[in-house]
Every structure is written in C-alpha cells, then in structure tokens.
Coordinates of C-alpha atoms in Angstrom, one line a residue:
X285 CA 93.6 96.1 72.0
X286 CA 90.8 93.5 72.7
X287 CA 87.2 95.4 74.1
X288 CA 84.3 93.9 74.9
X289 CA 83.4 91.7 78.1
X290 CA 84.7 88.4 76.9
X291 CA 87.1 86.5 78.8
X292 CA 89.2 82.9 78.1
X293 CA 87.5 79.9 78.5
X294 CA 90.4 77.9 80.6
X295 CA 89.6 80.7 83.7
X296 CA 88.7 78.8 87.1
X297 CA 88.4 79.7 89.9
X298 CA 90.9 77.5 92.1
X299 CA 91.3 76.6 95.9
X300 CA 94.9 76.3 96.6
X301 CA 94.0 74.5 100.3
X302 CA 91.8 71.7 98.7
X303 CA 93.0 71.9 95.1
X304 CA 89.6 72.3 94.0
X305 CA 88.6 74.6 90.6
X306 CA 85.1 76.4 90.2
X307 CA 83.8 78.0 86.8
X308 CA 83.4 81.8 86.9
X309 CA 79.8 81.1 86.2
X310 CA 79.5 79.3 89.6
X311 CA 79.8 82.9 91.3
X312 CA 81.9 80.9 93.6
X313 CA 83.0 83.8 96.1
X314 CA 84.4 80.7 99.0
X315 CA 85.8 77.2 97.8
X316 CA 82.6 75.0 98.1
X317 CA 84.4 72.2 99.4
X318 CA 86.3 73.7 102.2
X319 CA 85.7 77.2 102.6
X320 CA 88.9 78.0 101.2
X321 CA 90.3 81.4 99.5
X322 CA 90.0 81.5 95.7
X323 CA 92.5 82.5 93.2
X324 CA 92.4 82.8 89.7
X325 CA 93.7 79.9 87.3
X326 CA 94.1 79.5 83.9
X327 CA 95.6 82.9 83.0
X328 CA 98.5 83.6 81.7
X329 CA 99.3 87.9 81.1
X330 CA 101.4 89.1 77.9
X331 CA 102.8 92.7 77.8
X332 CA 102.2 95.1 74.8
X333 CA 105.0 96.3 72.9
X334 CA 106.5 100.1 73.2
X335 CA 104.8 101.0 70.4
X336 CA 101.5 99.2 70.9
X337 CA 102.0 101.4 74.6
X338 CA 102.4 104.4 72.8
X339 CA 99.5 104.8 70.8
X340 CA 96.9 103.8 73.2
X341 CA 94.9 105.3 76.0
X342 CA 96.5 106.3 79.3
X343 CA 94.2 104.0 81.2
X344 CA 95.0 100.8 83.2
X345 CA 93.4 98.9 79.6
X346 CA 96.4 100.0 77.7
X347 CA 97.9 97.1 79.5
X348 CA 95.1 94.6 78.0
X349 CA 97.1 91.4 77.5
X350 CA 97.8 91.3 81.0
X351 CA 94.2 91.8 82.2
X352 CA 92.1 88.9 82.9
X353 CA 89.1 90.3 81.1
X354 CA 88.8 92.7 77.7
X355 CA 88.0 96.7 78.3
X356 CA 84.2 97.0 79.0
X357 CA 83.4 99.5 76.5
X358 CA 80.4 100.7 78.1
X359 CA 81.8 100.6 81.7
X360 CA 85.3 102.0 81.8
X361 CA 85.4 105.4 83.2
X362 CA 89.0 105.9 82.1
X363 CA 90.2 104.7 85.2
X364 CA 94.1 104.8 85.2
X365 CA 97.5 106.3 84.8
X366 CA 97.7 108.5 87.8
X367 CA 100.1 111.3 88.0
X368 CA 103.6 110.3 89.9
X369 CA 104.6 113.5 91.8
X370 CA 107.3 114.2 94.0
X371 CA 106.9 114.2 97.8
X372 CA 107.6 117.3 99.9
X373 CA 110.6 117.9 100.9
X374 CA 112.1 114.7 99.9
X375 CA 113.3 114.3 96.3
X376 CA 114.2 110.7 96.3
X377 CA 110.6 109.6 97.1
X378 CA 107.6 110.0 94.5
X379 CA 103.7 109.6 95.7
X380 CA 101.8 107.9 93.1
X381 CA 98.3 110.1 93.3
X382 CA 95.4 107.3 92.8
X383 CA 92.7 109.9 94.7
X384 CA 92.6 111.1 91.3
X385 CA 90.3 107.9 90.0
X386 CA 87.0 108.5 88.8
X387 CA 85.4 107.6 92.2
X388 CA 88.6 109.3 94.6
X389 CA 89.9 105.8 95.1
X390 CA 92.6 103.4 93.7
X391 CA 90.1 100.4 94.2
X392 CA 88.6 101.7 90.7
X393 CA 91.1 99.5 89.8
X394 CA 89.8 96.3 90.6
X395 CA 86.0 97.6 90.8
X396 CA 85.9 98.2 87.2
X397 CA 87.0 94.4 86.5
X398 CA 84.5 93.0 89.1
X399 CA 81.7 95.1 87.5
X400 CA 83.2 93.8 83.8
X401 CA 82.7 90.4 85.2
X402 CA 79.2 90.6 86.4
X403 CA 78.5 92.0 83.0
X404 CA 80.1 89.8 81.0
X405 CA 77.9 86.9 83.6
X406 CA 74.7 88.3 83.2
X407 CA 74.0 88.6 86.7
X408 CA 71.5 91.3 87.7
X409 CA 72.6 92.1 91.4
X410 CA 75.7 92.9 92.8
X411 CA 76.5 92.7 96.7
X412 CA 80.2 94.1 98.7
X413 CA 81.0 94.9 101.9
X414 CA 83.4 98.0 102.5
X415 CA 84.5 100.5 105.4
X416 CA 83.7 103.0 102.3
X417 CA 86.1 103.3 99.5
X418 CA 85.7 99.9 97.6
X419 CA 82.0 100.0 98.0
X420 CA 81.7 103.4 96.8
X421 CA 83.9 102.1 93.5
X422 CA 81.9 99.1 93.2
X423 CA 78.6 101.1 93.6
X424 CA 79.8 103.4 90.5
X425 CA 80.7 101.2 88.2
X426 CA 77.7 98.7 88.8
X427 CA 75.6 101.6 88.0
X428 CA 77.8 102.6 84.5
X429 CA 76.7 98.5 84.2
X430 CA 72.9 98.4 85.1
X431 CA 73.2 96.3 88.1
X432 CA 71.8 96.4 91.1
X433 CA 74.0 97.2 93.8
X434 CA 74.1 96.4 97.7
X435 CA 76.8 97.5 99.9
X436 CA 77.5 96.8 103.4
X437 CA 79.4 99.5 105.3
X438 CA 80.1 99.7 109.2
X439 CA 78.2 102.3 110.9
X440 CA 80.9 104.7 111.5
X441 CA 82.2 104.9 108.0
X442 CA 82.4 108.6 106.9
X443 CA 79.0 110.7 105.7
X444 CA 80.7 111.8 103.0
X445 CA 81.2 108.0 102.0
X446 CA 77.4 107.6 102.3
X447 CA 76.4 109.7 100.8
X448 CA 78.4 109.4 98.0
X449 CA 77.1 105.2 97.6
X450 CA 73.5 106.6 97.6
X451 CA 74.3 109.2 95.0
X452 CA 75.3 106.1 92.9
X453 CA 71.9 104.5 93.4
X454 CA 73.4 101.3 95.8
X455 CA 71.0 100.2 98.6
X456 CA 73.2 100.8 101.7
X457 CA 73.7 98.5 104.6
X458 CA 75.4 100.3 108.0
X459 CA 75.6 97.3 110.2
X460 CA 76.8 98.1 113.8
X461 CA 79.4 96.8 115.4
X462 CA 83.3 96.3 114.5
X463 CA 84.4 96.0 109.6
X464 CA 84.2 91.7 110.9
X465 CA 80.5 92.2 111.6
X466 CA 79.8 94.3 108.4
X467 CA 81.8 91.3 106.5
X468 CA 79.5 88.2 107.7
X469 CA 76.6 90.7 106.9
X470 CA 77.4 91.1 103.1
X471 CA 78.9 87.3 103.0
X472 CA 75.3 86.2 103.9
X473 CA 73.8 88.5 101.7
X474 CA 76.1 87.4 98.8
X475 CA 74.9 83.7 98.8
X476 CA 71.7 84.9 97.7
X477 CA 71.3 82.5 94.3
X478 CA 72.2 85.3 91.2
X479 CA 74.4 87.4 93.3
X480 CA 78.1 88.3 92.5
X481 CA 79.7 88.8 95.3
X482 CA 82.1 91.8 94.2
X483 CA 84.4 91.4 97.0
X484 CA 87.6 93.5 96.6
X485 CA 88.9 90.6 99.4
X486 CA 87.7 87.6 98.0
X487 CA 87.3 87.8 94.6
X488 CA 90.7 87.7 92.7
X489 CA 89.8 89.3 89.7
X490 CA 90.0 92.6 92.3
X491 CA 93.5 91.9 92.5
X492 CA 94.3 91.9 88.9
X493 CA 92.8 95.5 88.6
X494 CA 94.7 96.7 91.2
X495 CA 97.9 95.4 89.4
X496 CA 98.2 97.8 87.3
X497 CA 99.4 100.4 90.3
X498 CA 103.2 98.6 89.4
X499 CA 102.4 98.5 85.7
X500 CA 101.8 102.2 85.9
X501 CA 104.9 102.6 87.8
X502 CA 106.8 100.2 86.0
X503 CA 106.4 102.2 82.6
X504 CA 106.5 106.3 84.5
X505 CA 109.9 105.1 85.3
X506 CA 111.1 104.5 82.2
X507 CA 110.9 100.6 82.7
X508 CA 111.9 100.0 86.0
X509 CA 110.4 99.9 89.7
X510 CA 111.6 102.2 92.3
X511 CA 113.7 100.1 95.4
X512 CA 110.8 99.9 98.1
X513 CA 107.3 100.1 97.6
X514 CA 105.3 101.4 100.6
X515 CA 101.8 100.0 100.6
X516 CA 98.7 100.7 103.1
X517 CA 98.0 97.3 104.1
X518 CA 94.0 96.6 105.9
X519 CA 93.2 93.7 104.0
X520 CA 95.4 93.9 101.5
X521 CA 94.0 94.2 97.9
X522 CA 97.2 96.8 97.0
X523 CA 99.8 95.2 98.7
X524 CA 98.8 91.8 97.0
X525 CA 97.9 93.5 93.9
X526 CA 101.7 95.0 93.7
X527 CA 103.4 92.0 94.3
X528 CA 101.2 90.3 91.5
X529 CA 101.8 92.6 89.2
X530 CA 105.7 92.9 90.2
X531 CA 105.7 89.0 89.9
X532 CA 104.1 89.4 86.1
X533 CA 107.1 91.7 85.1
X534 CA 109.7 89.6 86.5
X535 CA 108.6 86.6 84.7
X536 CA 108.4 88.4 81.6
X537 CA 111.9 90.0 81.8
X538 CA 110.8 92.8 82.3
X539 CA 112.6 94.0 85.9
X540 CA 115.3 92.1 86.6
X541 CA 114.4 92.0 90.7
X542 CA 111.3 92.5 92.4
X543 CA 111.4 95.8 94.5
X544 CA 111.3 95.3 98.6
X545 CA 107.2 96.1 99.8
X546 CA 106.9 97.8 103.5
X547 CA 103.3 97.4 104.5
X548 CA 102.0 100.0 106.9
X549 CA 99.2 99.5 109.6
X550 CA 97.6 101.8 111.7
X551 CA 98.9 100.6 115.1
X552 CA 95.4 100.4 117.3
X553 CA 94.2 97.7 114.5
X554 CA 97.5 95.8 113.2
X555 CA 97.2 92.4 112.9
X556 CA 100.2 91.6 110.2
X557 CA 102.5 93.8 111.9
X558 CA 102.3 91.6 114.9
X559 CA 102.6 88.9 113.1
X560 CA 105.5 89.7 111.5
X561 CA 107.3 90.9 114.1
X562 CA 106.8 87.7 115.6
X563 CA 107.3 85.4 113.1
X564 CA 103.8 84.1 112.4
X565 CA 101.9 82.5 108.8
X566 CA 98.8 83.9 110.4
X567 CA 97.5 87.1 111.5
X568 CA 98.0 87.6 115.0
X569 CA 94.5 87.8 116.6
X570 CA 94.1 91.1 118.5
X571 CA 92.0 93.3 120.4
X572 CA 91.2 96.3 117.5
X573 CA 90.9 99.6 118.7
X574 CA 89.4 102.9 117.0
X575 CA 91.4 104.6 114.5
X576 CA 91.9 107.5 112.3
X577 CA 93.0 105.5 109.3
X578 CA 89.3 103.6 109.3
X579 CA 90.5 102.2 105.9
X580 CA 92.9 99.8 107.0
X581 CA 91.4 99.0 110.3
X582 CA 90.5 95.1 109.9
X583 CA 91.1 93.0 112.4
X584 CA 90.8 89.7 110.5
X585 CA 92.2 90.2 107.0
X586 CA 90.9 87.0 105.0
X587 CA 94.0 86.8 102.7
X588 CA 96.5 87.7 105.8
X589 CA 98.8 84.2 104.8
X590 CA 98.8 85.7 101.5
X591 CA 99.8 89.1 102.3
X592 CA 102.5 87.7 105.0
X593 CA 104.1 85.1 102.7
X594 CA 104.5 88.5 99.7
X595 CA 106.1 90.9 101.7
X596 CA 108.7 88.2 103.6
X597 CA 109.4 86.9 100.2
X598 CA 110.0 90.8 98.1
X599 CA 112.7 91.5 102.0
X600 CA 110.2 93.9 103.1
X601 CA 108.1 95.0 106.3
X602 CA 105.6 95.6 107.7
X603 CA 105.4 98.3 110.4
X604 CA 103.2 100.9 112.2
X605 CA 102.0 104.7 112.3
X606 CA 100.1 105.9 115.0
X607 CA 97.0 108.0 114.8
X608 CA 99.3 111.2 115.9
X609 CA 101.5 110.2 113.3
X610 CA 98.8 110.2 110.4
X611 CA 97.2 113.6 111.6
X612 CA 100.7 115.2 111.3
X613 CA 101.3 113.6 107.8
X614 CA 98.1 114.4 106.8
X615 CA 98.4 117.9 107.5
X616 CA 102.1 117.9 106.1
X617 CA 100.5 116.7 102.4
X618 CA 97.4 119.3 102.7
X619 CA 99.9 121.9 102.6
X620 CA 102.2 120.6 100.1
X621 CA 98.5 120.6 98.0
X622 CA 97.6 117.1 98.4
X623 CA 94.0 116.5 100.1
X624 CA 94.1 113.1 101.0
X625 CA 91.7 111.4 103.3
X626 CA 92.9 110.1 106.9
X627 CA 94.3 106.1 105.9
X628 CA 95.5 108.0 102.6
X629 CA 98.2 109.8 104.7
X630 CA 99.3 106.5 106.6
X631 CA 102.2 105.8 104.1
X632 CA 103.5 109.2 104.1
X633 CA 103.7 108.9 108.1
X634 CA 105.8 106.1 107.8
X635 CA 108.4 107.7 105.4
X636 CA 108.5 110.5 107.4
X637 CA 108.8 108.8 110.9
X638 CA 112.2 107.1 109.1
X639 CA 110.4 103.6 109.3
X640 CA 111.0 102.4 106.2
X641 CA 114.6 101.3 106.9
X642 CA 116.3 101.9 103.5
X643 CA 120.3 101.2 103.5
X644 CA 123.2 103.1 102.2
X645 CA 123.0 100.5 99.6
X646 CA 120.2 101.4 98.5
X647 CA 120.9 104.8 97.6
X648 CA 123.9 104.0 96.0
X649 CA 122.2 101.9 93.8
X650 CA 120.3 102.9 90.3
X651 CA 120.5 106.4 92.2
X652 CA 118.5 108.3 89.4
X653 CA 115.0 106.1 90.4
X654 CA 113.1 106.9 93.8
X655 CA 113.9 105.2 96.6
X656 CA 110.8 104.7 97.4
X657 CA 107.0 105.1 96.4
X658 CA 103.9 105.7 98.1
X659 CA 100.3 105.9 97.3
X660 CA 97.9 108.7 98.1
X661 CA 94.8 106.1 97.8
X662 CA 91.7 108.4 98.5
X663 CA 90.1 111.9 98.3
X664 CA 90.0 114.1 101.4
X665 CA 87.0 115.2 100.3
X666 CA 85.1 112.2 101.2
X667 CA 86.4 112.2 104.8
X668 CA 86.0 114.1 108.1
X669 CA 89.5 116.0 109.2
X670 CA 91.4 113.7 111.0
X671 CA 90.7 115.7 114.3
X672 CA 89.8 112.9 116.5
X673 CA 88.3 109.1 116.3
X674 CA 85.6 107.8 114.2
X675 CA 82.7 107.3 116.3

C-alpha cells in the first residue's frame, strides 16, 4: 500500500465550462479563466485485490489505488470503515454510522485528503468555510499537519461546534448573516497568496475522500451496493462523492449497475428538490428559511448542476423532510441508541415518512441486500436537541 504525501504528476486541476487545466501547485480553488468549477484530471483509480483487502487496515486507505493521493503517515487518524448497523424496526434498511469518525463527522473523509494535499504542497495556512462539521474536520487534521487553520462559520452554528474548532487551535470566523455570506467571507480570505483553500465544495480532492462511503459499502456487503442510497444533500459533497465512487466500481466491473441515490433536503432551505421537481439543470433560487437540519441548509449549492445531472442519471430523487419530521426521527434513533445530531436524522425521516418510493421490484430483487442505506453523518454530541430553530 503506497504512504507518504506524494501524488501523480499528470493531476490537474480542469474546468469542464472553459476546458481549461491548472497544476495543483497553482492552489487554484475557481477556474482562472472563467470562474468555473474544478474537477480533478489526470487520475485514473485501481482496486486492490481480496487478499491485498484482507490484510490491511480497516481505514478508507486500504483502498489506496483508488485515492488520488498516498496515506499521510503522520496525518491519518484512522479515519474509516464505519460500522453498518441495522435500522429500527426495519430489517431491510441498514444505517451506515460515520458519527463514529475521529472528529464525529463523515467529512473526515475528504478532510484528511485536503489536509494530505496541503502537506504534500507545502503551504503553511489553510482557510474553509463550514456551517460546522467540515470545518471542525478540516481544523483537526490541519493541526495533526502543522498548518495554520482558518475557518469561517455562520453565526448560528452550534456552541458545541465552536468550541470544538477552537479546541483544535483554528482561528474562527462567525460571520452574520445567511451559510452564502459565510462562503464569500472564506472565498476572499482564501485568495490570500499561500493559502489552500480546503473547501469540502470546491475542491475535488474532498470528493474523492468521501468516496470511500460506497467503497465501504460496496465491500460490508459482500461486493455489492444495496438498491437505493439515501443521501443528505446541502451542497452535496456525499451525494457527489457516492455517485463517484459508484461510477469507479462500475467501470471496473465491479457492480454490475449503479444503485438509484434519493437526496433529501430539509424543506425550509431546498433548492434541488425544487428543481427537480420541476425539471431544472440549475438550482432553483429560493427564499431559505431557518431550520433544524442547519447542515444542509444552503441556499446556493456551487456544484448544484453536478449534483442534479447524478441523481437523474443513478433514477433517483430528491425529496423533502420537514423540521417536525427530523425531530421525530431524531428522537426515534436516540432511543434505538443512536445520538445523532439534528441534519444527521434527516435521512432516517425520509425512510420513515415512506418517501423513498421503492417498488415491489425492488424487493423482489437480490432480496438478501438492503433495500436501502442511510447515513448517520454527525455526533449528537456536538449539537443542541432539536427542540426548536437555530437562532
């Protein structure tokens, strides 16, 4: 298994809209030329063998061919392999429990990579912007790196989130005003010359961390993906990560289909879901409005094409839960002995609410794999109760 911080020299950085490539070293975060997103180019991911898989490490590196950038040796916290558990009360669904990361996130995932990255560039600061979660993953393993750390947060985002960003040593930001204003804030902030913008939007490297959520799954199920994955979707770094990941095993032979993906947004802030409904390549602009599941609340989701054009092409959805719907799922899993924060219980509202809209078909098919599975993606210990709004 490669280790180190090394990474291929044919990686670029590429801008789909212009067809324009910039190096890694430019700390491009926006195509120069037009603004445009950025994807990553020049990569090509290999799987390891059964028996490779079996002697190694359960961490997301034991699937090192298929990451963009070697284990950081001095940076992994052993992020990876989260236990799949059975939901309550309903056999044919398993929750894949990523709370358990190092930080109480899944976005250890793609933090580790951004923070292997800066490492591997010798860059010596080290900016996001986050409504909690991502920053506090990005603030962890920039310390485990050395690097000075920034991170922009809105106001409102939880104490317990706060706190825990300061414990890490990051200089924290709380910008008033809606997750758009604490965006530009950190996008300013992140054109500061030296500065790697560790952008669990923008920078695609996040999404090849956050991949291995459908490796994982792909190998607990002996090989195979469950019919439907049910995704939280804000701006998107799981559900895109998913149907990358899901894309990788299907051109390797690996699955022979790629499993449906049902997005879920919290309906006061759900951009996609209109759009979807209505048959839009954009997201649809809208008025947000405060909500329980602050995670996903983003009016303006950067990669919102991207995320629209994956789940249409997997047959999927994307639907809504309302904030009484994700305080009675959220107390459902606390007493079934999973703590999850508020957006953490969004997907769990869905399934139970019956809006996933599986078929007969699909239990009839490969009936000994879960219908579907959802993610529990952060710790209820970093969160207020659901008991009323953020404020």
């Amino acid at each position: 298994m490669r280790s180190g911080s090394s990474w291929s020299a044919n990686l670029t950085l590429y801008c789909a809209a212009c067809d324009t490539h910039h190096s890694l070293q430019s700390l491009a975060w926006r195509c120069a030329d037009c603004h445009g997103i950025l994807d990553l180019a020049g990569f090509t991911p290999a799987f390891p063998t059964a028996a490779d898989l079996a002697r190694r490490p359960a961490t997301l590196w034991r699937y090192a061919e298929a990451l963009p950038l070697a284990e950081p040796a001095a940076i992994t916290l052993g992020e990876g392999m989260t236990p799949l558990v059975t939901a309550p009360g309903r056999p044919d669904v398993r929750l894949k429990v990523d709370y358990l990361m190092p930080t109480g996130s899944f976005k250890d995932r793609g933090a580790v990579l951004l923070a292997a990255l800066a490492s591997g560039l010798g860059v010596g600061r080290m900016v996001a912007d986050s409504s909690g979660n991502a920053g506090t993953a990005v603030a962890a393993y920039a310390a485990r790196a050395g690097i000075a750390c920034e991170v922009y947060v809105p106001a409102a985002t939880s104490p317990g989130k706060v706190a825990q960003l300061r414990a890490y040593g990051a200089t924290v930001h709380q910008i008033p005003g809606s997750r758009e204003d604490t965006a530009d804030a950190a996008a300013e902030a992140a054109d500061t010359p030296g500065t790697l913008y560790a952008s669990h939007v923008h920078n695609p490297f996040f999404f090849h961390g956050t991949k291995t959520y459908v490796f994982e799954l792909w190998e607990q199920l002996g090989g195979r993906l469950p019919q439907t994955l049910v995704l939280p979707l804000g701006n998107g770094t799981l559900v895109l990560g998913a149907y990358l990941g899901a894309r990788e095993l299907l051109a390797a032979g690996l699955i022979d289909r790629l499993p449906r993906i049902v997005a879920v947004q919290a309906a006061p802030c759900a951009p996609l879901a209109a759009a979807f409904r209505n048959g839009q390549n954009e997201p649809a602009p809208i008025t947000p409005k405060l909500t329980v599941a602050e995670g996903i609340a983003i009016a303006r989701p950067a990669r919102g094409a991207q995320i629209l054009e994956a789940v249409r092409s997997t047959g999927g959805a994307i639907t809504t839960v309302t904030d009484d719907q994700v305080r009675a799922a959220h107390a459902a899993l606390a007493r079934a002995g999973l703590y999850v924060e508020p957006t953490g219980a969004a997907c769990w509202a869905a399934i139970s609410a019956g809006l996933i809209g599986y078929s007969d078909g699909d239990r009839d098919n490969e009936h000994d794999l879960p219908l579907a599975v959802a993610p529990l993606c952060g710790s209820g210990l970093k969160s207020k109760p659901p008991t009323g709004l953020s404020t």
